Every structure is written in C-alpha cells, then in structure tokens.
PDB file of C-alpha atoms in Angstrom:
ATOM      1  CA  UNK I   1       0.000   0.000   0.000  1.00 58.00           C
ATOM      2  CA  UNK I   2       1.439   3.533  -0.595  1.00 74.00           C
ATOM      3  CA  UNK I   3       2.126   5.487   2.051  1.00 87.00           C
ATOM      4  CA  UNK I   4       0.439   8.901   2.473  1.00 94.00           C
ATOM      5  CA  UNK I   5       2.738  11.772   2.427  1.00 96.00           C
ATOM      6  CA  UNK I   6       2.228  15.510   4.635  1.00 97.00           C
ATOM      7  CA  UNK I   7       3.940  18.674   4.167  1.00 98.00           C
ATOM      8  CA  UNK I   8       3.581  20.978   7.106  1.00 97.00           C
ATOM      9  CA  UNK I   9       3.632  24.516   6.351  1.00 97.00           C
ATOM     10  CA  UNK I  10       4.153  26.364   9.593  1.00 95.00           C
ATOM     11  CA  UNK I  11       6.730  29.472  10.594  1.00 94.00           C
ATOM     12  CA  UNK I  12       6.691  28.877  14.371  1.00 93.00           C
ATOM     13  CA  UNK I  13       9.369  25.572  14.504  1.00 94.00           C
ATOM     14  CA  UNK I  14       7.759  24.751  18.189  1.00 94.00           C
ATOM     15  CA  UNK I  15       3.892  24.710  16.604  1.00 94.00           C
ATOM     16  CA  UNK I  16       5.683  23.164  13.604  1.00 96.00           C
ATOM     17  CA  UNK I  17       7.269  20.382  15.755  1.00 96.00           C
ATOM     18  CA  UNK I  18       4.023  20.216  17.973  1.00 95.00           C
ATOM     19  CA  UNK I  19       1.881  19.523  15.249  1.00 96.00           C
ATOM     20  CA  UNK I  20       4.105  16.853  13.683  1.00 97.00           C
ATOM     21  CA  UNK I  21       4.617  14.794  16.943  1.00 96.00           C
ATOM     22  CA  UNK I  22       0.706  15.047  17.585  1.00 97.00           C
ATOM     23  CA  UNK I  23       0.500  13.354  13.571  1.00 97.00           C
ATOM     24  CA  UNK I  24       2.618  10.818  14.344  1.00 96.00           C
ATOM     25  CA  UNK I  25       1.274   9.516  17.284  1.00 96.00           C
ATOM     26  CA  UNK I  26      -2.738   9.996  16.300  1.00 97.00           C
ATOM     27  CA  UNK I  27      -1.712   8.847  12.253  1.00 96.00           C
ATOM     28  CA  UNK I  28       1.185   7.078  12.531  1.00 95.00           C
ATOM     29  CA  UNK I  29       1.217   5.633   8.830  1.00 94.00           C
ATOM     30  CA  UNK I  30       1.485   8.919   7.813  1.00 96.00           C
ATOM     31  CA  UNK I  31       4.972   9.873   5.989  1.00 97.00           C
ATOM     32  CA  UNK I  32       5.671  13.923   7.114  1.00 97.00           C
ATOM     33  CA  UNK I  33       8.177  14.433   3.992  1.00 96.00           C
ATOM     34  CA  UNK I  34       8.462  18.249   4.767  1.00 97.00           C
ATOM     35  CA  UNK I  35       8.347  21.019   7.251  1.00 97.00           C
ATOM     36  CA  UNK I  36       8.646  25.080   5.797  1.00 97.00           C
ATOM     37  CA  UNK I  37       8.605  28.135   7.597  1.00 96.00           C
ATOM     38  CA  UNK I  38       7.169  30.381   4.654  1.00 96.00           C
ATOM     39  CA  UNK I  39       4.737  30.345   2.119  1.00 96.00           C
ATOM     40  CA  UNK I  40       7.029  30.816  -0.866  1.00 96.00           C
ATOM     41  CA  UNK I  41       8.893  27.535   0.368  1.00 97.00           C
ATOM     42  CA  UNK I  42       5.403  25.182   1.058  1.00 97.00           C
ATOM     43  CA  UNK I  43       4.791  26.278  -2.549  1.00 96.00           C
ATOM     44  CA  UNK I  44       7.824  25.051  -4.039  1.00 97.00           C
ATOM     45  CA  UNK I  45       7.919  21.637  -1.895  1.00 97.00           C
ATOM     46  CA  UNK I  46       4.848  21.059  -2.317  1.00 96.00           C
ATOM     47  CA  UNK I  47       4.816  20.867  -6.162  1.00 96.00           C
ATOM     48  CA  UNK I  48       8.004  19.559  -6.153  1.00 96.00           C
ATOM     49  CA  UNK I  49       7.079  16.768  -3.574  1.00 96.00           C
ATOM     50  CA  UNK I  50       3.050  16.302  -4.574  1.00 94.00           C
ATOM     51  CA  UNK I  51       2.280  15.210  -0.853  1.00 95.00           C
ATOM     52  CA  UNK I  52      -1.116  13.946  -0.410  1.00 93.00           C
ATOM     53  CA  UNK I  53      -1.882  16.360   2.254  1.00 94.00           C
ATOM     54  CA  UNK I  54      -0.757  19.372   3.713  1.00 93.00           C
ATOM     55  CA  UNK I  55      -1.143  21.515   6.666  1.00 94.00           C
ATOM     56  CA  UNK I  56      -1.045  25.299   5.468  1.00 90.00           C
ATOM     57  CA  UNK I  57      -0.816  27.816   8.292  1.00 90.00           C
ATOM     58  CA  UNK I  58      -2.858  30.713   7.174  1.00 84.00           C
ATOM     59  CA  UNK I  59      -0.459  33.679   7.701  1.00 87.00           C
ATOM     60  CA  UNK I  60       2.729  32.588   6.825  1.00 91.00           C
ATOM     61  CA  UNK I  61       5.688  34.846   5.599  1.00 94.00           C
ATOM     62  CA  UNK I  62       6.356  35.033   2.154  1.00 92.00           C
ATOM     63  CA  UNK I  63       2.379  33.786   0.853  1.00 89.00           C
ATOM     64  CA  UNK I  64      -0.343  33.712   2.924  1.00 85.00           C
ATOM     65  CA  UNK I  65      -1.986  29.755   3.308  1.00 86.00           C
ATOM     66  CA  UNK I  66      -4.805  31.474   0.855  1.00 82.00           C
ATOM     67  CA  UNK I  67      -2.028  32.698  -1.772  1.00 86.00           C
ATOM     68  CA  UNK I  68      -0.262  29.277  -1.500  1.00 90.00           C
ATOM     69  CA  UNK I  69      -3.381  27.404  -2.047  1.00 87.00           C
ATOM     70  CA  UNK I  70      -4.818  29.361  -4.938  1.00 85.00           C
ATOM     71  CA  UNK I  71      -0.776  29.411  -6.901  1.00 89.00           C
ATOM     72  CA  UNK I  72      -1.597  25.435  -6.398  1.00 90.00           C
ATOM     73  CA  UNK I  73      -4.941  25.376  -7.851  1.00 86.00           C
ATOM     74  CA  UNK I  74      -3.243  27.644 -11.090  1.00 85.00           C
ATOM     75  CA  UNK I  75      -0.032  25.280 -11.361  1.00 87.00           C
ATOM     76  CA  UNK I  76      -1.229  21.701 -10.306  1.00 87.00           C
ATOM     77  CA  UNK I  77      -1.124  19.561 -13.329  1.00 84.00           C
ATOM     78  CA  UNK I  78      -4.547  18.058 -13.955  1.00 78.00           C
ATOM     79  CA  UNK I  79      -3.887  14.902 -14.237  1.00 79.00           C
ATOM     80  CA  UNK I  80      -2.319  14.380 -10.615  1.00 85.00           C
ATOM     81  CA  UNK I  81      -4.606  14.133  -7.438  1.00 87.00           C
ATOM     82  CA  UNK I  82      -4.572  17.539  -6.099  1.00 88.00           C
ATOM     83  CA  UNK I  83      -3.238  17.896  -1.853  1.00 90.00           C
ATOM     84  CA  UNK I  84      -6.117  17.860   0.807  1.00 89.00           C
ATOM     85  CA  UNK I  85      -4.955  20.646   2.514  1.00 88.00           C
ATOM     86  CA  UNK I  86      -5.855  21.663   6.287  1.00 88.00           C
ATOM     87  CA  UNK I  87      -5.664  25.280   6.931  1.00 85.00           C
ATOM     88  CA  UNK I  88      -4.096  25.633  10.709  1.00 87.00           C
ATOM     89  CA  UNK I  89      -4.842  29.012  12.062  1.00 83.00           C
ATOM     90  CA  UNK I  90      -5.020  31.313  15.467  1.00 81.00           C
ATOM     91  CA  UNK I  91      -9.047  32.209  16.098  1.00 64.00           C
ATOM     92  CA  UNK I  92      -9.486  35.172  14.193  1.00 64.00           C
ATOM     93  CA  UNK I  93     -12.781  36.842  13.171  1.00 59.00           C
ATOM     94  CA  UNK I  94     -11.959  36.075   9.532  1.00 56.00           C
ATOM     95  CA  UNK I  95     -10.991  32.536   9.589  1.00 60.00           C
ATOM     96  CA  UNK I  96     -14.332  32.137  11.675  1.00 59.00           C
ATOM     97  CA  UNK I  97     -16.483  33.795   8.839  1.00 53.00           C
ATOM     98  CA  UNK I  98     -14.760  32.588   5.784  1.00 51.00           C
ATOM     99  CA  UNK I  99     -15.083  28.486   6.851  1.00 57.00           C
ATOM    100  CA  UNK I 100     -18.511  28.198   8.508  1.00 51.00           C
ATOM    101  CA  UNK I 101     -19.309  28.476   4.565  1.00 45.00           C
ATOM    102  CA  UNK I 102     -16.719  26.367   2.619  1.00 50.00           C
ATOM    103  CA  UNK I 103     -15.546  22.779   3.031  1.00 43.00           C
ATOM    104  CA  UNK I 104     -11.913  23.421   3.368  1.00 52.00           C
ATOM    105  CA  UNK I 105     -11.208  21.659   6.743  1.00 76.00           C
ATOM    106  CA  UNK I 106      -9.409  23.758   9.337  1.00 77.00           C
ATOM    107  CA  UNK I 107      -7.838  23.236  12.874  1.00 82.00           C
ATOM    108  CA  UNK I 108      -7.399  26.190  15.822  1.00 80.00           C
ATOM    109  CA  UNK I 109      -4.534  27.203  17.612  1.00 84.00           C
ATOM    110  CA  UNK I 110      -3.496  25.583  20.113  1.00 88.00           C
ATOM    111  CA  UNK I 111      -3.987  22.544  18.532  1.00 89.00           C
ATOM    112  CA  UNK I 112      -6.557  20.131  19.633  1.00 90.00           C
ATOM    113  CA  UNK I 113      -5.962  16.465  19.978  1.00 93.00           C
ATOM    114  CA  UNK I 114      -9.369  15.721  19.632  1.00 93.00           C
ATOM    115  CA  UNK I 115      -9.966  18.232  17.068  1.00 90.00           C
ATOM    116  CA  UNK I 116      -6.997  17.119  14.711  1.00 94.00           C
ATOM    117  CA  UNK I 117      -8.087  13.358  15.386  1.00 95.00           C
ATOM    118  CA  UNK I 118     -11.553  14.017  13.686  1.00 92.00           C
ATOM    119  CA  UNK I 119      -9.546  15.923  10.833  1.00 91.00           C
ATOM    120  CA  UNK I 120      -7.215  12.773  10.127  1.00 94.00           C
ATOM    121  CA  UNK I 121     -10.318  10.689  10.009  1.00 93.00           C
ATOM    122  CA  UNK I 122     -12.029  13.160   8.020  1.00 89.00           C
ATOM    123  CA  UNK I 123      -9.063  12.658   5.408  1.00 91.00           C
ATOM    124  CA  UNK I 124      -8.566   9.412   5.843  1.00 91.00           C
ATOM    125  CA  UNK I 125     -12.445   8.734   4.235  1.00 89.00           C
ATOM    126  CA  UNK I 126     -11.433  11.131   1.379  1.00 86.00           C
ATOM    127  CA  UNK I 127      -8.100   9.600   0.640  1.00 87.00           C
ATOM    128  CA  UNK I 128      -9.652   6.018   1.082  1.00 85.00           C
ATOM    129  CA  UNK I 129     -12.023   7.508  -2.226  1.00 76.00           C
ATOM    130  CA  UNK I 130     -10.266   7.493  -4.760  1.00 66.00           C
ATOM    131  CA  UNK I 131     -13.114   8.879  -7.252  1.00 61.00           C
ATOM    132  CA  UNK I 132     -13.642  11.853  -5.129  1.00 61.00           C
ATOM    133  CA  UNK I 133      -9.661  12.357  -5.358  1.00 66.00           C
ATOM    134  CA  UNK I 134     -10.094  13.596  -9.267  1.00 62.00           C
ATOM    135  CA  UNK I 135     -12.695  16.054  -8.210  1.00 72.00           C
ATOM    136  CA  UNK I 136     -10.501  17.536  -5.105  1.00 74.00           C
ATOM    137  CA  UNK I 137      -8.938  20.115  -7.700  1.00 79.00           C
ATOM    138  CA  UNK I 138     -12.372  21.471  -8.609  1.00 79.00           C
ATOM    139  CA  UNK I 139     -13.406  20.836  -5.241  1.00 76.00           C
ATOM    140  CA  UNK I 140     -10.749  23.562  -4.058  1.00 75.00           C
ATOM    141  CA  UNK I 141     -11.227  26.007  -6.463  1.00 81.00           C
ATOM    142  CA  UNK I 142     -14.627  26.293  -5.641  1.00 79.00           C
ATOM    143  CA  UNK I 143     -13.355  26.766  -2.230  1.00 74.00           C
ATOM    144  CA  UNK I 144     -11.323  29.833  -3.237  1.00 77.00           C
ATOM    145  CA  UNK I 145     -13.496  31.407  -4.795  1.00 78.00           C
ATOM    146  CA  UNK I 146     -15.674  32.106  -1.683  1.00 71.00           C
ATOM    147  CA  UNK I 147     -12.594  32.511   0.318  1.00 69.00           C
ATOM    148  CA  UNK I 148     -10.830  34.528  -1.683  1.00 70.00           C
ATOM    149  CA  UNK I 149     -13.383  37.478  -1.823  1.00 63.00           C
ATOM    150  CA  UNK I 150     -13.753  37.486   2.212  1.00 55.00           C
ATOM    151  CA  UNK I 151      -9.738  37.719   2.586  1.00 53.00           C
ATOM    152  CA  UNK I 152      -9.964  40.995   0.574  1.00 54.00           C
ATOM    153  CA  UNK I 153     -12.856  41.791   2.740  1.00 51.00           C
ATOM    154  CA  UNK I 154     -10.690  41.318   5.689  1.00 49.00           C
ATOM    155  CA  UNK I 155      -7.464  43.106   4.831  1.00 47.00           C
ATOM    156  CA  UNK I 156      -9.007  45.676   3.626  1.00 45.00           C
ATOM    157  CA  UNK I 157     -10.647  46.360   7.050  1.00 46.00           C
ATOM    158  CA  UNK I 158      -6.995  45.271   8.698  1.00 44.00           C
ATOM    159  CA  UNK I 159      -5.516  48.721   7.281  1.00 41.00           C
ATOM    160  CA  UNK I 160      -5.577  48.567   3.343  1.00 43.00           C
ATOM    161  CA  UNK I 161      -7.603  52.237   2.339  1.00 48.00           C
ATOM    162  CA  UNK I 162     -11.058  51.331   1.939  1.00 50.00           C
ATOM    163  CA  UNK I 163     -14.002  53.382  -0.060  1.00 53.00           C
ATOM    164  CA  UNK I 164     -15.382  56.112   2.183  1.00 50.00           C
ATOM    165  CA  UNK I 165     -19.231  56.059   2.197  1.00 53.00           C
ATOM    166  CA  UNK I 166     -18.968  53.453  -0.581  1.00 59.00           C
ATOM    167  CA  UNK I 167     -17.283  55.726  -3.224  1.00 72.00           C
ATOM    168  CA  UNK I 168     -14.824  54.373  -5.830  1.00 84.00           C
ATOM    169  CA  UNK I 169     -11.824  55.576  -7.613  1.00 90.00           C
ATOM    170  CA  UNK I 170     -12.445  57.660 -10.408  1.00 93.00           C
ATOM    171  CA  UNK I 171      -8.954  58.584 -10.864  1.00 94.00           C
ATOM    172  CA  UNK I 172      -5.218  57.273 -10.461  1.00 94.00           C
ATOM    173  CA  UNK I 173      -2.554  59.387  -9.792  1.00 92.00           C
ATOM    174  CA  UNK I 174       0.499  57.921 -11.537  1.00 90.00           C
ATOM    175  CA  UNK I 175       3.705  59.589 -10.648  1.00 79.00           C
ATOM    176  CA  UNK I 176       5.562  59.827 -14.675  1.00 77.00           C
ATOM    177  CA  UNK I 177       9.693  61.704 -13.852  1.00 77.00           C
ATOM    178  CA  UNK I 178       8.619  65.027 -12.081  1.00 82.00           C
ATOM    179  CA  UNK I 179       4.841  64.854 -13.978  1.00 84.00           C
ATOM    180  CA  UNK I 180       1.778  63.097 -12.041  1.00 88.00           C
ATOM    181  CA  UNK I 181      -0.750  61.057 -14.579  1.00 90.00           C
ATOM    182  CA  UNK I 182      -3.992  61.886 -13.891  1.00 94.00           C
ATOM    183  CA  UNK I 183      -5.424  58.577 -15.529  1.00 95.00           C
ATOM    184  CA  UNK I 184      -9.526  58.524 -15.232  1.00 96.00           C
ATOM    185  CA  UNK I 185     -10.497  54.877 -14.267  1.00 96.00           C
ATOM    186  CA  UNK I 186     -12.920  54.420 -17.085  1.00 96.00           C
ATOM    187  CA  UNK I 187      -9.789  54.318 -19.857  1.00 96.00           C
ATOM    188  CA  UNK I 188      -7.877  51.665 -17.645  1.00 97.00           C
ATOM    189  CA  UNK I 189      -7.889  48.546 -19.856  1.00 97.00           C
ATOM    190  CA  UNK I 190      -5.953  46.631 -16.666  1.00 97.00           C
ATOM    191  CA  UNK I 191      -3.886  46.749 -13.445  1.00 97.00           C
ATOM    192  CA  UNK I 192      -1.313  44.272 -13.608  1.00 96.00           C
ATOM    193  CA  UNK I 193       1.315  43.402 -10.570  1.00 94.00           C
ATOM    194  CA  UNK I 194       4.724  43.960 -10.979  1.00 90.00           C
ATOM    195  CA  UNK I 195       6.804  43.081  -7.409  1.00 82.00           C
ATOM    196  CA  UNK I 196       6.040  46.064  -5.476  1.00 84.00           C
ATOM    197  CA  UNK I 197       3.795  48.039  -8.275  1.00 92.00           C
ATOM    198  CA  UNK I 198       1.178  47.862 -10.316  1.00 95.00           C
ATOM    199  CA  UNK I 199       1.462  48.917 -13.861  1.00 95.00           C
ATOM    200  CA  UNK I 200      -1.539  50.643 -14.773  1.00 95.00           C
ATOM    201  CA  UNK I 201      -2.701  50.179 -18.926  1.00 95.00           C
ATOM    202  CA  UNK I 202      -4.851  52.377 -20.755  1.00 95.00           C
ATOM    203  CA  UNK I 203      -5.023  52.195 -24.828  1.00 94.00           C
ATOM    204  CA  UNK I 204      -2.404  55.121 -25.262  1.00 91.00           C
ATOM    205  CA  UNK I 205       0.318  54.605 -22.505  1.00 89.00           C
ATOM    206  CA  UNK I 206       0.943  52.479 -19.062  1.00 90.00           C
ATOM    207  CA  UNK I 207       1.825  53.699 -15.714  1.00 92.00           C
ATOM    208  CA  UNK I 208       3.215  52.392 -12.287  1.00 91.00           C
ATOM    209  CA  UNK I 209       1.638  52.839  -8.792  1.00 94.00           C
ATOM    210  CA  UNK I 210       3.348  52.341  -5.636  1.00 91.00           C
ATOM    211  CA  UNK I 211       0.555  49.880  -3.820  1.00 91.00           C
ATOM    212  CA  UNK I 212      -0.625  46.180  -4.561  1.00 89.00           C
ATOM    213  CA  UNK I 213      -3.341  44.583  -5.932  1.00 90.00           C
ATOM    214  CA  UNK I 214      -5.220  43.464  -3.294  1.00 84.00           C
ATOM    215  CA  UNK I 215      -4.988  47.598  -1.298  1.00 89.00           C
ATOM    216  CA  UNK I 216      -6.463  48.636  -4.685  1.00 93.00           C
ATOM    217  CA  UNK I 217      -9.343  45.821  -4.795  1.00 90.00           C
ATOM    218  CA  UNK I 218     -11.503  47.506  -2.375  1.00 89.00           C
ATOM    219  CA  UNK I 219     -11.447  50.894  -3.922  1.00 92.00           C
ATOM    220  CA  UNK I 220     -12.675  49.542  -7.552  1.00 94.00           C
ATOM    221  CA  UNK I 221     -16.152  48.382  -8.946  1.00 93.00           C
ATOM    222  CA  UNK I 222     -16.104  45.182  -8.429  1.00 89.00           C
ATOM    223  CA  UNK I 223     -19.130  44.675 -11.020  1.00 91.00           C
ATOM    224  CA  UNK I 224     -16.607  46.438 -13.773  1.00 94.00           C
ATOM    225  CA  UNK I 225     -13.252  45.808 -13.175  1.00 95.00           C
ATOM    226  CA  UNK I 226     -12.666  41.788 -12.320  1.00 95.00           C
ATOM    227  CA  UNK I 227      -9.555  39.711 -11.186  1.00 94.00           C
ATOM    228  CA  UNK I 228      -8.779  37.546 -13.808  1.00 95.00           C
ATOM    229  CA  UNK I 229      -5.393  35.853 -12.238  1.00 93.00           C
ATOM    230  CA  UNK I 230      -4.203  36.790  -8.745  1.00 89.00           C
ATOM    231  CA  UNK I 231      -1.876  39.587 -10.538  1.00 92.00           C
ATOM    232  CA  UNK I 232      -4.220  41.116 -12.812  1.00 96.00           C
ATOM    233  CA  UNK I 233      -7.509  42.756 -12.570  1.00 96.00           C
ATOM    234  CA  UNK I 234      -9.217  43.600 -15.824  1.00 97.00           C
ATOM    235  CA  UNK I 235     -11.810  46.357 -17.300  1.00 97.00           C
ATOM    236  CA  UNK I 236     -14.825  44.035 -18.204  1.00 95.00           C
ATOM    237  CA  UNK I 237     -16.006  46.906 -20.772  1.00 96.00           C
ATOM    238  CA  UNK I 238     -13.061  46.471 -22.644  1.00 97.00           C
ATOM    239  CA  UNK I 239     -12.927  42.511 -22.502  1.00 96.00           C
ATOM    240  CA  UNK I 240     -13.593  41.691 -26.173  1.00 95.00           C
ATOM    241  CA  UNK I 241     -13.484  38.141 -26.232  1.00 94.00           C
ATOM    242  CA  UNK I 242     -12.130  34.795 -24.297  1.00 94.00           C
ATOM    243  CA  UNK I 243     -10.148  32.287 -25.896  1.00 93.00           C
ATOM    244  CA  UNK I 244      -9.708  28.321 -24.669  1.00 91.00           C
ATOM    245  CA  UNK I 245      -6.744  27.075 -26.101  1.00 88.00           C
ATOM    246  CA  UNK I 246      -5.930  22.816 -26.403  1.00 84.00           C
ATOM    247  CA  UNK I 247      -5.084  22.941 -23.255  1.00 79.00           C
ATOM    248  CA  UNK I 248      -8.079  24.213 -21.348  1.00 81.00           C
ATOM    249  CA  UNK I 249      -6.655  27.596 -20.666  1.00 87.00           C
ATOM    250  CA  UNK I 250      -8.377  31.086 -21.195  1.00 93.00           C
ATOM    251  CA  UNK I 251      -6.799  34.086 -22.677  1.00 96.00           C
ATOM    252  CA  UNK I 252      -8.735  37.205 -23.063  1.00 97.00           C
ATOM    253  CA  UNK I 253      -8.402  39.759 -26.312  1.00 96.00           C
ATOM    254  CA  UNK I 254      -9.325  43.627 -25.199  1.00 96.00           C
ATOM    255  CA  UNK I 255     -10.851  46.227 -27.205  1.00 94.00           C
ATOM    256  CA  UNK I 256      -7.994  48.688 -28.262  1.00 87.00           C
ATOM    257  CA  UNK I 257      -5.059  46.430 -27.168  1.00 92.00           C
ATOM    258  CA  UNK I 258      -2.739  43.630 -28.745  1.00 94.00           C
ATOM    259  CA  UNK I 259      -2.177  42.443 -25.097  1.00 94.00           C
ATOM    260  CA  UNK I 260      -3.651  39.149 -24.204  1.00 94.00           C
ATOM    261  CA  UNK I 261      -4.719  38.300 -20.830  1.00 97.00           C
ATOM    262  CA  UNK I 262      -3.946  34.796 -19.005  1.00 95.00           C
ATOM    263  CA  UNK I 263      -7.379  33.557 -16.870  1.00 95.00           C
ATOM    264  CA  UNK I 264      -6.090  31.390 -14.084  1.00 92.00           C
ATOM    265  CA  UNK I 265      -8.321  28.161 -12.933  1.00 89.00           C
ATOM    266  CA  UNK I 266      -9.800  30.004 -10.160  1.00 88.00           C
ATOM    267  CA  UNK I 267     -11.290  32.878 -12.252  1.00 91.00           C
ATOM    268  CA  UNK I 268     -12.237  30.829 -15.110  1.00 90.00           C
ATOM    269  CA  UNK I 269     -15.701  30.419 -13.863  1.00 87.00           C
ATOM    270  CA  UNK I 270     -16.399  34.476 -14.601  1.00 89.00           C
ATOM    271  CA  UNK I 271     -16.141  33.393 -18.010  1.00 89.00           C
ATOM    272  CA  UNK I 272     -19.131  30.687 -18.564  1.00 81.00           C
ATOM    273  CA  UNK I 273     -21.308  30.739 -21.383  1.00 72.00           C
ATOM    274  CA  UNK I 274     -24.774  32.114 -19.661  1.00 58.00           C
TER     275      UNK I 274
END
C-alpha cells in the first residue's frame, strides 16, 4: 500500500514540531516528507514533492496559506490528485467567517488532539475515495473562490484604504519623472502586478503605482473591473473576447489592445457561457 505523504507549512518551529509529533502519534502511517517556515517555500515543496496532504498555516511569511493554495490550484497539473490541505490558524474573526461556509477543513490554535483526530479521520475517508480524489482540484477552487473574496474583505478592514461612504476611484494618480498622470479609471484597460507596483494600462500609454493589488481591490467596482489571475484585474467593458486554447486555458483579447490576458483556474468560472 502507498504510504500517504504531509507537508507541514508552519513558521513557528515549536507549533511546527508540535503539530508533527501530535500526527505521528494519532496517524502514525502517515509519511511527514516536509516542514517550511514560509509560504514561498510550502509552494515550491509542495509541487516539487506532490504530498497527499498538507497543513497550510494561514499567515505565513512570504504567501499567505490562501495565496499558496490558490498558486496550487493555477499550477497543479490536472492529471495528478490535487493535496487535501488543512488550513491551521489562530481564532481570528476572519478565519471564523470565511469556513462556517466552505468545506476546506481547518484546525485552531493551540492545537486540539481531539480536534486534529476528527480531521485525520475526516481525510482518511477522502483519501480512502479514490473517485472523489479527481474532483478535489475542482473541489478547491470552488473553495477559493468564496474565500478569496472574504480575505480581501478582511485586509481591507486590517488597514488597506477602503471606499469612504462606498465611493470608488475615479482617478489614479500615476507619478511619470517630475509629472503626475492623472489617468480617469474608465480608460484603464488593466492593473497588472509587478513586485512592489502595479502597472496601470490604458489604450495610449501604461503607468506604475506604488501599492498592490489586493490595497487597490476595495477601492474599484467590483461589477466592472474583475480579477482575472491573482496579478491582474481587468476592465470588463473592454474585454472583447475569451479564448480556450488545447489545453483548457483562457486568454482574453481587449478592445484597443494587442495584449492578451492569461485567466487562471480560479477565475475561469467568470467566463461561462450564460
């Protein structure tokens, strides 16, 4: 029988090397191939080591648990059973709100014997199903999806400059040399990430802005302007068509633009034939 293999993703080494010896002695079949302190390393090991499960602490250094799991979903070839991941995180008000309404299993810190015991059995049934296994990928995205939104939610509230009185940009100030931009938000075709930046596109000319992507989600329409990919957040007016290609992946073509946008997995859905 092939053994089932756990990556723990946690950057406090004494929760880290709590939470292992409480898997071992509750599951001890279970093979713990890795333990990371950051989220940029649990998202290299774990598509270089495919574990079967993994225990994602949800602020992490580096990527967030959220971030790591949706750079997964985009990456993780189809054709290999995705991780069932466990999110491990402190009581917060936003871990509280965002699981009572997805599936995503979860454990509290401290961790609980008992509570982790009925999370190894819970995975234990999955694993031991191996039709459910092809569906985990789907399973997860449609996790992220309702997760993803209420993260935003949350940061924003945690310090990122919300919409007063539910007004919306109508302008971006884009500092050009010595000249400021003034770029109305209607001729943005996209916002695109760039490390510490976002490089704002119109039709004439592009831009950089000093913030991310996810300080700038709040203050948008989110009925206009929709994340297509977690570094890119496009005009919909402009959106002129989506393309599948062999593989099952969407590019969009914009009105006055040659650039083509990449739709990862988890946005794909916006993109349904009504």
């Amino acid at each position: 029988m092939t053994k089932i293999r756990a990556l723990i993703a946690e950057d406090e080494p004494i929760l880290a090397l709590t939470l292992a010896n409480m898997l071992t002695k509750l599951w001890p079949e279970l093979d713990i191939c890795a333990s990371v302190e950051n989220g940029v390393a649990a998202l290299q090991e774990t598509l270089a080591l495919q574990p079967d499960v993994l225990f994602l602490d949800i602020k992490m250094p580096g990527k967030t648990g959220l971030e790591v799991a949706q750079e997964l979903a985009e990456e993780w070839l189809e054709n290999r059973p995705f991780p069932l991941i466990v999110y491990v995180t402190a009581y917060d008000e936003f871990a509280l709100q965002a699981f009572e309404h997805a599936a995503a299993d979860y454990v509290l810190k401290p961790i609980n014997a008992e509570r982790l015991g009925k999370s190894i059995k819970r995975l234990q049934a999955k694993l031991g199903d191996q039709q459910e296994r092809p569906n985990e990928l789907e399973s997860m995205l449609a996790q992220l999806r309702h997760l993803l939104p209420a993260a935003a939610s949350a940061n924003a509230s945690a310090g990122s400059p919300a919409p007063a009185n539910g007004e919306r940009l109508t302008l971006i100030r884009a500092a050009i040399g010595n000249q400021i931009r003034m770029i109305p938000i209607a001729d943005v075709l996209y916002f695109e990430a760039t490390d510490k930046y976002i490089n704002v596109v119109t039709a004439e000319h592009s831009s950089l802005i000093r913030m991310s992507l996810r300080e700038l989600l709040p203050q948008l329409d989110s009925s206009i302007f929709w994340q297509i990919h977690r570094g890119s957040i496009v005009n919909s007016n402009y959106i002129l068509s989506a393309m599948r290609d062999e593989a099952g992946k969407l590019t969009l073509k914009l009105r006055g633009s040659a650039d083509k946008l990449p739709v990862s997995r988890v946005y794909a859905h916006l993109f349904k034939q009504m």
